[in-house]
mmCIF file of C-alpha atoms and ligand atoms in Angstrom:
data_model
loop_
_atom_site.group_PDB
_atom_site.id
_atom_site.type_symbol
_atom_site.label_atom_id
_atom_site.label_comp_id
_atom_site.label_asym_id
_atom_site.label_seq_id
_atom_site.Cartn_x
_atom_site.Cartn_y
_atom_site.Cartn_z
ATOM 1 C CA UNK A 200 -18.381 -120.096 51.158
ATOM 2 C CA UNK A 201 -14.657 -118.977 53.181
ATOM 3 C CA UNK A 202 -16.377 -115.797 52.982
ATOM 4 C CA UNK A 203 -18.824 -116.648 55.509
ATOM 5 C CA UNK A 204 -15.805 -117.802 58.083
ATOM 6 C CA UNK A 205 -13.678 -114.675 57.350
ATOM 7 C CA UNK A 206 -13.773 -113.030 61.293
ATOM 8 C CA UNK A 207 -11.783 -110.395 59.959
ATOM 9 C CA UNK A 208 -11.164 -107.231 57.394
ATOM 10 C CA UNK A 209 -7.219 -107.334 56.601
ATOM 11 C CA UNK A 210 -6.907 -107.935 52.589
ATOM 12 C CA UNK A 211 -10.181 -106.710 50.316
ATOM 13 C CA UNK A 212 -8.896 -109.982 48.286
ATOM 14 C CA UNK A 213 -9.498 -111.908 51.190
ATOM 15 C CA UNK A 214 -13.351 -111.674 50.326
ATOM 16 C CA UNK A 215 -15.119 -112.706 46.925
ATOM 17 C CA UNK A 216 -16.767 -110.111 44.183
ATOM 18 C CA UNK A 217 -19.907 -111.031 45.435
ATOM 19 C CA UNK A 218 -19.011 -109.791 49.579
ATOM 20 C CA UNK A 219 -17.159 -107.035 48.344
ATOM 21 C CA UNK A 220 -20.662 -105.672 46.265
ATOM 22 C CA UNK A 221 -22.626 -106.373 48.897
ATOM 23 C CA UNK A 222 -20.220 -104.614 51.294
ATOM 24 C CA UNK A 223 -20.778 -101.936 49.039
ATOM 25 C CA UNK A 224 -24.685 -102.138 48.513
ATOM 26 C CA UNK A 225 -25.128 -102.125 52.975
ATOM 27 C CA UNK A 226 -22.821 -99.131 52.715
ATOM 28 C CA UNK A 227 -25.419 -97.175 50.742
ATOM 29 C CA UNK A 228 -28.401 -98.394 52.590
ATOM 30 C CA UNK A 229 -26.856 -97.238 55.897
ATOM 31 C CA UNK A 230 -25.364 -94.081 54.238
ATOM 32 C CA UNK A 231 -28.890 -92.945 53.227
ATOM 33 C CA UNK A 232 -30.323 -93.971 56.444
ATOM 34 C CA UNK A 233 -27.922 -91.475 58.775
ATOM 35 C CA UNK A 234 -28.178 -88.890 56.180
ATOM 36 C CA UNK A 235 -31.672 -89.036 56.517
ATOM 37 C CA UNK A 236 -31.526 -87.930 59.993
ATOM 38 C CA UNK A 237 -32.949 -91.607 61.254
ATOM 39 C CA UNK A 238 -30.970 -92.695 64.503
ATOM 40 C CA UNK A 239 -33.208 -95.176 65.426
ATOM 41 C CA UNK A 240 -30.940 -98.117 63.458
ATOM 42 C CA UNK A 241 -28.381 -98.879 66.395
ATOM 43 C CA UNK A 242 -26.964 -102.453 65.490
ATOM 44 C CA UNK A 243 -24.095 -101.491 67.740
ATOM 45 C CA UNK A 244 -25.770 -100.697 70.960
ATOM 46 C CA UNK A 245 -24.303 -102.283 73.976
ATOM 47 C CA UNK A 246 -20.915 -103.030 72.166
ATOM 48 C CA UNK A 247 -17.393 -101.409 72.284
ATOM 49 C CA UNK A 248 -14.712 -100.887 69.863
ATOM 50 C CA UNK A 249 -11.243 -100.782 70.244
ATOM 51 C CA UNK A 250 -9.477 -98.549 67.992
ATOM 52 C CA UNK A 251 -5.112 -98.706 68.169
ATOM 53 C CA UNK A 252 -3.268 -96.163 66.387
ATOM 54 C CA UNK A 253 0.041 -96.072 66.259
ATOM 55 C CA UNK A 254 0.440 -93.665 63.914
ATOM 56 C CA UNK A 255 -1.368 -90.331 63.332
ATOM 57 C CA UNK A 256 -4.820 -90.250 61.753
ATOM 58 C CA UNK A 257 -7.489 -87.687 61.411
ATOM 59 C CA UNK A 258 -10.138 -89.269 59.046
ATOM 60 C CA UNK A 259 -9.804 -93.073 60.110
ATOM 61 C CA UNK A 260 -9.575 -92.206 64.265
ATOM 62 C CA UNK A 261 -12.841 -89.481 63.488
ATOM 63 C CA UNK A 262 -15.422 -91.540 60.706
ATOM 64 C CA UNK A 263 -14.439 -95.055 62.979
ATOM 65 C CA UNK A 264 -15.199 -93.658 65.838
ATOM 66 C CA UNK A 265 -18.483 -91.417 64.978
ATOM 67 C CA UNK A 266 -19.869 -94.055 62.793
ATOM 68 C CA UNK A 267 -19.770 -96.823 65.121
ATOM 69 C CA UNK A 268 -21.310 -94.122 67.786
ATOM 70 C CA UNK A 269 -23.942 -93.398 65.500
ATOM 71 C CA UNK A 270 -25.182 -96.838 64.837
ATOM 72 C CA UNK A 271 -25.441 -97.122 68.393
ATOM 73 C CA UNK A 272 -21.761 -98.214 70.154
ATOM 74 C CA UNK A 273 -18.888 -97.078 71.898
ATOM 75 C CA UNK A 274 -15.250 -96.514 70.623
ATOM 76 C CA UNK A 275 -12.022 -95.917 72.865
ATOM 77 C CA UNK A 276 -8.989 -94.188 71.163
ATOM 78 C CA UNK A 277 -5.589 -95.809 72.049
ATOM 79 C CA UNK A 278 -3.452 -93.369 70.704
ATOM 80 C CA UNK A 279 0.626 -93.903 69.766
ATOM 81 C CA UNK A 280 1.788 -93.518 73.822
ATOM 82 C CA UNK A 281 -0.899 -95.933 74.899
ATOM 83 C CA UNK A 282 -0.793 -99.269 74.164
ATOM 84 C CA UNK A 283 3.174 -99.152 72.323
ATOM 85 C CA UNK A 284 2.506 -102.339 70.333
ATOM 86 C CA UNK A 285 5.377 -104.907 70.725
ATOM 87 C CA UNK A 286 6.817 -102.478 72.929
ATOM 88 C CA UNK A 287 5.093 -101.990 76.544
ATOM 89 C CA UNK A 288 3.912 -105.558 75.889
ATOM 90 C CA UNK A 289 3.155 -108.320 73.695
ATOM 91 C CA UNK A 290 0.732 -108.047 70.772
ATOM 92 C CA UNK A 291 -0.102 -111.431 71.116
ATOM 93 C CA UNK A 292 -1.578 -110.421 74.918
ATOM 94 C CA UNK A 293 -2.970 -107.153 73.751
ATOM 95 C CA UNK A 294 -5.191 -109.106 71.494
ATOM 96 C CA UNK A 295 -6.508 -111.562 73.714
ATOM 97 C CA UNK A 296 -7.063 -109.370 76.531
ATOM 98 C CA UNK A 297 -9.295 -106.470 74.376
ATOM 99 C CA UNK A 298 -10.992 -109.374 73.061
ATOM 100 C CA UNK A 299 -12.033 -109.809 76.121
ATOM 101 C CA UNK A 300 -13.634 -106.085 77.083
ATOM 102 C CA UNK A 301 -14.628 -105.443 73.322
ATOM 103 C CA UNK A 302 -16.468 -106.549 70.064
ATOM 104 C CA UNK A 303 -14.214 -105.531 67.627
ATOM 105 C CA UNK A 304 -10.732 -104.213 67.305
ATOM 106 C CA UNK A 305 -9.608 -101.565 64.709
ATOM 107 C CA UNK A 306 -5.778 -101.120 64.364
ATOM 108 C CA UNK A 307 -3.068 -98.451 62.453
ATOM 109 C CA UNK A 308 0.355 -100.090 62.818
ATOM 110 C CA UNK A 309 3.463 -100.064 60.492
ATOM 111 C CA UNK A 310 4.444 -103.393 60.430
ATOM 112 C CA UNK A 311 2.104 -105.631 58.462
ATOM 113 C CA UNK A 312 2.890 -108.287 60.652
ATOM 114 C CA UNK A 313 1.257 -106.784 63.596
ATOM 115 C CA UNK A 314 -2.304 -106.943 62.315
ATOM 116 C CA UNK A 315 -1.805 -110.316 61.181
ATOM 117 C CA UNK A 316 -0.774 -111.283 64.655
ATOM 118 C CA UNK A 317 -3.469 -108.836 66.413
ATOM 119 C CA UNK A 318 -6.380 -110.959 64.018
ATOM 120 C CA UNK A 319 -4.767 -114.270 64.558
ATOM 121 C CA UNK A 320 -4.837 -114.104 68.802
ATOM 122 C CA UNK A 321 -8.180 -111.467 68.687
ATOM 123 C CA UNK A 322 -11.038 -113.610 69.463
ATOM 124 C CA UNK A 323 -13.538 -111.065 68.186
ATOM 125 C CA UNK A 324 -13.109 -109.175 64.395
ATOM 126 C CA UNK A 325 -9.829 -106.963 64.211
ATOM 127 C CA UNK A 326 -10.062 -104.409 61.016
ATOM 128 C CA UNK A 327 -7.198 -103.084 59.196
ATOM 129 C CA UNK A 328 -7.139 -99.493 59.789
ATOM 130 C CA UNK A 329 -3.609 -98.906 57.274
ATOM 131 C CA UNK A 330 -0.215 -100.542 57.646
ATOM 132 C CA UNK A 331 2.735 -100.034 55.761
ATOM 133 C CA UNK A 332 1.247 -103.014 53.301
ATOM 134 C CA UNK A 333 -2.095 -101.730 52.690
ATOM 135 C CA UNK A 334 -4.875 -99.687 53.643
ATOM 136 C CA UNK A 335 -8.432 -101.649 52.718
ATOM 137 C CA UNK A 336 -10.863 -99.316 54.565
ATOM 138 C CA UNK A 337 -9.655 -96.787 52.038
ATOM 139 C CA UNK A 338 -10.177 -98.152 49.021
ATOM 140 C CA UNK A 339 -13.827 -99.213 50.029
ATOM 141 C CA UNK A 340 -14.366 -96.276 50.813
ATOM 142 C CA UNK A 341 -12.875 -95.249 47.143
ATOM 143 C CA UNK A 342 -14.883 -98.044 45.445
ATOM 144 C CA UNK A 343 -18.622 -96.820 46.803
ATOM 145 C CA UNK A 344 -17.143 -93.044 45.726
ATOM 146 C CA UNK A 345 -16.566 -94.157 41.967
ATOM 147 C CA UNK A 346 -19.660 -95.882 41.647
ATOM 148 C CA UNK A 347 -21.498 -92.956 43.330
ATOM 149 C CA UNK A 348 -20.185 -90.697 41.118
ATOM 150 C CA UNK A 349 -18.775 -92.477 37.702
ATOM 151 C CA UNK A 350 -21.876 -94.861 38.058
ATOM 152 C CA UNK A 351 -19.948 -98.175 38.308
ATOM 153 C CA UNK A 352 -16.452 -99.273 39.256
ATOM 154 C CA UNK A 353 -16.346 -102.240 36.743
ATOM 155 C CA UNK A 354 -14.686 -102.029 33.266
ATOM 156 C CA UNK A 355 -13.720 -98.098 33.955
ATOM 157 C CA UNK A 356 -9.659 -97.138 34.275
ATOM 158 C CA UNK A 357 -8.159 -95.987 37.534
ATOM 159 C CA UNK A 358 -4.761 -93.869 36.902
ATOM 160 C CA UNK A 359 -2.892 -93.581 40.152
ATOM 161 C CA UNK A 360 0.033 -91.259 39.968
ATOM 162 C CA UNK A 361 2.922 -91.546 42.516
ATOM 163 C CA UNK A 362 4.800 -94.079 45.228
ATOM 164 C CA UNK A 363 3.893 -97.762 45.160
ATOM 165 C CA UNK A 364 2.681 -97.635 48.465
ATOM 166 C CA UNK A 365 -0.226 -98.911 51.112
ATOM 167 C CA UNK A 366 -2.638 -97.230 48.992
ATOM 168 C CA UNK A 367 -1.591 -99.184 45.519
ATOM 169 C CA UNK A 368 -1.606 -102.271 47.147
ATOM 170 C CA UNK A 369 -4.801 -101.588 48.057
ATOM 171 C CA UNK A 370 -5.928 -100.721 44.389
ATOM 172 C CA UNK A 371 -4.219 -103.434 43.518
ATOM 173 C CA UNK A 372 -5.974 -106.268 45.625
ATOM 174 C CA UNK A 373 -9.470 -104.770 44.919
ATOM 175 C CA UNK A 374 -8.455 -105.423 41.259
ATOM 176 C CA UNK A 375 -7.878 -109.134 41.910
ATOM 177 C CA UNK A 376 -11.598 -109.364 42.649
ATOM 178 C CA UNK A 377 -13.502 -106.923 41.017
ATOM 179 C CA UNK A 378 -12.894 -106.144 36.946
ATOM 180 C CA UNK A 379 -11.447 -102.879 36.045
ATOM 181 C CA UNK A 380 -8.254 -101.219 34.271
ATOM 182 C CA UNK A 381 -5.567 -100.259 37.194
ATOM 183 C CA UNK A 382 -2.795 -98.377 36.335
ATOM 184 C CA UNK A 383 0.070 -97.145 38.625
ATOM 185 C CA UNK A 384 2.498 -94.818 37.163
ATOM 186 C CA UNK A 385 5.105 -94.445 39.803
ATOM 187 C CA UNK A 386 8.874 -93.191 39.626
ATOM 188 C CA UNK A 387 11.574 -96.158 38.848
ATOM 189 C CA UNK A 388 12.195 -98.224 42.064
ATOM 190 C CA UNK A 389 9.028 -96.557 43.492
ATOM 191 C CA UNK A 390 6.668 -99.504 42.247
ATOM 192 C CA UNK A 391 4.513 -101.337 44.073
ATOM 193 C CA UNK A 392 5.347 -104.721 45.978
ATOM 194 C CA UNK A 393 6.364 -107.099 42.883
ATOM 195 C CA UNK A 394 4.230 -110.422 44.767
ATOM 196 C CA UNK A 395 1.190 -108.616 45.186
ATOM 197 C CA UNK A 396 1.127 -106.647 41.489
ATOM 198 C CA UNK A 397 1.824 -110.685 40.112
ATOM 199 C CA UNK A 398 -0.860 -112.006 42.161
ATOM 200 C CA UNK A 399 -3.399 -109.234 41.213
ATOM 201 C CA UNK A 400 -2.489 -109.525 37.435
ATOM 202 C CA UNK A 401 -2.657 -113.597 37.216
ATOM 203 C CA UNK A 402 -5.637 -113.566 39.176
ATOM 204 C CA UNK A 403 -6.821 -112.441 35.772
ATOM 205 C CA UNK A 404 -9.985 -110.234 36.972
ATOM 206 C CA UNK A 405 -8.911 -106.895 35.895
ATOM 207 C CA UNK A 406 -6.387 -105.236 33.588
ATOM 208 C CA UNK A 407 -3.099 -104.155 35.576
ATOM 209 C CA UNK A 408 0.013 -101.780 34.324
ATOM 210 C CA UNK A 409 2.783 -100.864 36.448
ATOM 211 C CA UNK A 410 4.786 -97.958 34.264
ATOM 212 C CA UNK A 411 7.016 -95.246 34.799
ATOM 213 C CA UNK A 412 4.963 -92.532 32.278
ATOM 214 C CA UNK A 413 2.322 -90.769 34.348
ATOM 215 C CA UNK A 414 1.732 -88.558 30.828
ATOM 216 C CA UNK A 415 0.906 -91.932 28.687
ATOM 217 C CA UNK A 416 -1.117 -93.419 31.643
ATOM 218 C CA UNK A 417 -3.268 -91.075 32.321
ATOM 219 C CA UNK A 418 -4.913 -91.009 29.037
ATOM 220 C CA UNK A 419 -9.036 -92.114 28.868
ATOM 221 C CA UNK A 420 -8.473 -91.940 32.667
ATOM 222 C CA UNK A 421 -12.143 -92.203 34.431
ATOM 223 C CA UNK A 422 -10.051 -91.566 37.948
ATOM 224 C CA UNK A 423 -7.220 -89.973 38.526
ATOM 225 C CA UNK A 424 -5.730 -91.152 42.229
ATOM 226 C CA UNK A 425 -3.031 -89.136 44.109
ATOM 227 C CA UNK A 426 -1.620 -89.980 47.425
ATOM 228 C CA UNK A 427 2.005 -88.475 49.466
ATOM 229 C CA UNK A 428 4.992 -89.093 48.358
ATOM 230 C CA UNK A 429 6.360 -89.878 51.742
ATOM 231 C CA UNK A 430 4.332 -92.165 53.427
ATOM 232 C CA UNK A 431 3.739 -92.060 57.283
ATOM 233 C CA UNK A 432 6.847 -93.706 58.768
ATOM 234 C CA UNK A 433 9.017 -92.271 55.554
ATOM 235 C CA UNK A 434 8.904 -88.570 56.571
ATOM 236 C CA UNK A 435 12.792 -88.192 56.895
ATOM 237 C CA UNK A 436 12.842 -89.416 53.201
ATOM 238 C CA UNK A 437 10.595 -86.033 51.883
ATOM 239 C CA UNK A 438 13.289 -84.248 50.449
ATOM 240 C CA UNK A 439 15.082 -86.735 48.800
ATOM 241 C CA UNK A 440 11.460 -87.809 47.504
ATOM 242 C CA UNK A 441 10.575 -84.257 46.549
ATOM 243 C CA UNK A 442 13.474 -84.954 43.751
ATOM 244 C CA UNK A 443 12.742 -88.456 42.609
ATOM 245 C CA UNK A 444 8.904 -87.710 41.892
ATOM 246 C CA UNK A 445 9.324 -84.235 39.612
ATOM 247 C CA UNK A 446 6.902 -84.983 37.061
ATOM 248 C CA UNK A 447 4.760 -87.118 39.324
ATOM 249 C CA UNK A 448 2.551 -84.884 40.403
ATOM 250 C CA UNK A 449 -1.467 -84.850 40.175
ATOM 251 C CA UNK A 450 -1.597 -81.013 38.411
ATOM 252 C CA UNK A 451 -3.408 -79.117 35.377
ATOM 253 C CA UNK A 452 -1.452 -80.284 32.830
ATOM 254 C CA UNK A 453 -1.720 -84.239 33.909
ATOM 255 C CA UNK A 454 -5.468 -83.585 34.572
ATOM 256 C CA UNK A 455 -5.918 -82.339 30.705
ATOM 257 C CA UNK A 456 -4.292 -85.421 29.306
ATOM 258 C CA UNK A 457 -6.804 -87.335 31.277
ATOM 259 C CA UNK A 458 -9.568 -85.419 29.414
ATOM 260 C CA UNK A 459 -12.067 -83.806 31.147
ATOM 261 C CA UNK A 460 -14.618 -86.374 32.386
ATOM 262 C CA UNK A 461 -11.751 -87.897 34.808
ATOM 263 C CA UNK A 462 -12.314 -87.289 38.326
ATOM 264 C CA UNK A 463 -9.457 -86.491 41.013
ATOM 265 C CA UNK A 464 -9.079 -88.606 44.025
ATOM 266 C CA UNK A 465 -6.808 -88.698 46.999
ATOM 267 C CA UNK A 466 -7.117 -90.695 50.271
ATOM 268 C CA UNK A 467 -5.735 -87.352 51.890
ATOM 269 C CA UNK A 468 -3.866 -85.878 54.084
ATOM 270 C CA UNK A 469 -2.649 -84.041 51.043
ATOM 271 C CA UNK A 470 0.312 -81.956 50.449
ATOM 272 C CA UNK A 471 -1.010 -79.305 48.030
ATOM 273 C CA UNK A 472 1.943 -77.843 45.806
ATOM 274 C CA UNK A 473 3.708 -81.141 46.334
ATOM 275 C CA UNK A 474 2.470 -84.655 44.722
ATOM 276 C CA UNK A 475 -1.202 -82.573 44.315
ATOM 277 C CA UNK A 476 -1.474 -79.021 42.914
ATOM 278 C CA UNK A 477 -4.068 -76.742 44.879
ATOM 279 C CA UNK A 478 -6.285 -75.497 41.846
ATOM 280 C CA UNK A 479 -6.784 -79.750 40.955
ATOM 281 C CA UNK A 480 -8.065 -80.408 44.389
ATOM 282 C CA UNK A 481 -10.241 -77.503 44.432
ATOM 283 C CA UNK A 482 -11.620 -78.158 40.246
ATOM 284 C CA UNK A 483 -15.506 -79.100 40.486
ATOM 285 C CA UNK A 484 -14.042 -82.506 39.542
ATOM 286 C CA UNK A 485 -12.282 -83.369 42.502
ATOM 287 C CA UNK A 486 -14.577 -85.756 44.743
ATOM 288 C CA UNK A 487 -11.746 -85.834 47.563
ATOM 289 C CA UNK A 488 -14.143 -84.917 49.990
ATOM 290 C CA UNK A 489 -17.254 -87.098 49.275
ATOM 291 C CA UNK A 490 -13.948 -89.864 48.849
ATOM 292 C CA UNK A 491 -13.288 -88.406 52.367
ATOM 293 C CA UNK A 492 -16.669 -88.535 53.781
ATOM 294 C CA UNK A 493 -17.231 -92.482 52.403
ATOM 295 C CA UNK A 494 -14.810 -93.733 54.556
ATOM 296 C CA UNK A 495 -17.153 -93.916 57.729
ATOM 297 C CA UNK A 496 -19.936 -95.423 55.694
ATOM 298 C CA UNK A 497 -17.609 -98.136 54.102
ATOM 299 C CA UNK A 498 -16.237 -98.533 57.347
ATOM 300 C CA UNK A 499 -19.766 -98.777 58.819
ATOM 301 C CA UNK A 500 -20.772 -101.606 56.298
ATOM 302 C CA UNK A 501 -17.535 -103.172 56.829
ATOM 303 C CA UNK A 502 -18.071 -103.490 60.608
ATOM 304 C CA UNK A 503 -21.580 -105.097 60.217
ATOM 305 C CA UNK A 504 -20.470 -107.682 57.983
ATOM 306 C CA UNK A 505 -17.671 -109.042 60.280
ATOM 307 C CA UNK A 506 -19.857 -108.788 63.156
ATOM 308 C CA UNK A 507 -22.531 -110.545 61.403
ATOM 309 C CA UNK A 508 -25.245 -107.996 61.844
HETATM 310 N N1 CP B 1882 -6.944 -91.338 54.551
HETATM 311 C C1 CP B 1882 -6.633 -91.583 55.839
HETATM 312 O O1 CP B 1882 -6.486 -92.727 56.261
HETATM 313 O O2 CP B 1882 -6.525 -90.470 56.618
HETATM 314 P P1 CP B 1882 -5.971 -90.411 58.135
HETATM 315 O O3 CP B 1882 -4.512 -90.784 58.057
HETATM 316 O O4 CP B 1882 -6.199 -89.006 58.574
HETATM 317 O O5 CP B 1882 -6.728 -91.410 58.951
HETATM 318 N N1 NVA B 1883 0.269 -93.676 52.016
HETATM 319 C C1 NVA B 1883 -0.175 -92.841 53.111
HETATM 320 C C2 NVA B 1883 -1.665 -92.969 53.277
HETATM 321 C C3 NVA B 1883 -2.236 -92.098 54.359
HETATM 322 C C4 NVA B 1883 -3.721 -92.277 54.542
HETATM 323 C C5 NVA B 1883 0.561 -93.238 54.381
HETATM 324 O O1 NVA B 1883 0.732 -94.432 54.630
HETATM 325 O O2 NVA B 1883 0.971 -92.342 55.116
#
């Protein structure tokens, strides 16, 4: 099993159906057990976590570093001006020298190459915490919210409406392993990297469409997924965006084609009035913020599987 060698959590594909479910299933158990009130469960005691960000991050910085305090460890925040990947030194150094004052390593860079790098000289397990490739923690987190709430993840139809980004990629991977419909509408020359939506559809697990009709995709939707428009490192692009994606948005009238069992979803932050209307993120169907919420339990379950605990 190359599961059972995999020290680290870059690509969801990088781990079977059967680790990704059981990812999943520990991310319940422990869910229920800290909702419960019960802190006497500290796998983590005694250990520390690196966390690198060099971008922003509210969510990922906040459920990484409470979770892994509440099951017992200690987290340290290395913010954009701190450790200046590539920059103030080496990451090749950085990785080998927190490997040696921590457990794990969590890391938000842009360049996908950097967490490759980071995992390959880390002695101990680095997790992907987004890069401008993908953002695995996320979509976890989104797969234990759909089965919460939809009941399952398999065989049901994902819509995602917008820029073939991190996110999609994401979506996309997960679909390589696990069975389901994905569909990414995006705006022409806005799709998703062509290797990776190639490699998801000849893996042959799951039924993939990349289109340019947000209106015809969204139909018999079970989810319907929004994220920005301008990613995190594209913010100069946002008004030239703004154009390009008219009729991309997640609003009322895309949310009635879906029909009304679909659910909304976003990874957030959102922009509401811009690729998400207000009234959609506040409908009783939204789940953004039990989508939100998720992310430290996947991230929790995640974390005990590459430590081995
Ligand atoms: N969804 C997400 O990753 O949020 P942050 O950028 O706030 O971490
Ligand atoms: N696509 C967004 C996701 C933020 C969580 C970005 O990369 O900024």
């Amino acid at each position: 099993n190359a599961n059972a060698t995999q020290k680290d959590f870059l690509h969801i594909s990088d781990f079977n159906k059967l680790t990704i479910l059981n990812i999943l299933d520990r991310a319940k158990e422990v869910k229920a057990l800290i909702k419960s009130g019960d802190r006497t469960y500290l796998p983590f005691k005694g250990k520390t976590m690196a966390m690198i960000f060099a971008k922003p991050s509210m969510r990922t910085r906040v459920s990484f570093e409470s979770g892994f305090y509440l099951l017992g460890g200690h987290a340290i925040y290395l913010g954009p001006n701190d450790i200046q990947m590539g920059k103030r030194e080496e990451t090749r150094d950085i990785a080998r020298v927190l490997s040696r004052y921590n457990d794990i390593i969590m890391a938000r860079v842009f360049a996908h190459q950097d967490i490759l790098d980071l995992a390959k000289y880390a002695t101990v397990p680095v997790i992907n915490g987004l890069t401008d490739y993908n953002h695995p923690c996320q979509i976890m987190a989104d797969a234990l919210t759909i089965i919460e709430h939809v009941g399952q993840l398999e065989g049901i139809k994902v819509v995602y409406i917008g820029d073939g980004n991190n996110i999609v990629h994401s979506w996309l991977l997960l679909a390589s392993v696990i069975p389901f419909h994905f569909v990414c509408a995006c705006p022409k020359g806005f799709e998703p990297d062509e290797e990776t939506a190639k490699r998801a559809q000849q893996a042959g697990v799951s039924k993939i469409e990349i289109t340019n009709d947000p209106k015809e995709a969204v139909r018999g939707a079970d989810v319907v997924y929004s994220d920005v428009w301008a990613s995190m490192g594209q913010k100069e692009e946002a008004a030239q965006r703004r154009q390009v994606f008219q009729g991309f948005q997640v609003n009322e009238e895309i949310m009635k084609l879906a029909g009304r069992n679909a659910y909304v979803m976003h990874c957030l932050p959102a922009e509401r009035g811009v690729e998400v209307t207000d009234g959609v993120i506040e409908a009783p169907n939204s789940i953004v913020f039990p989508q939100a919420e998720n992310r430290m339990h996947a991230q929790n379950a995640i974390m005990l599987h590459v430590m081995g605990l």
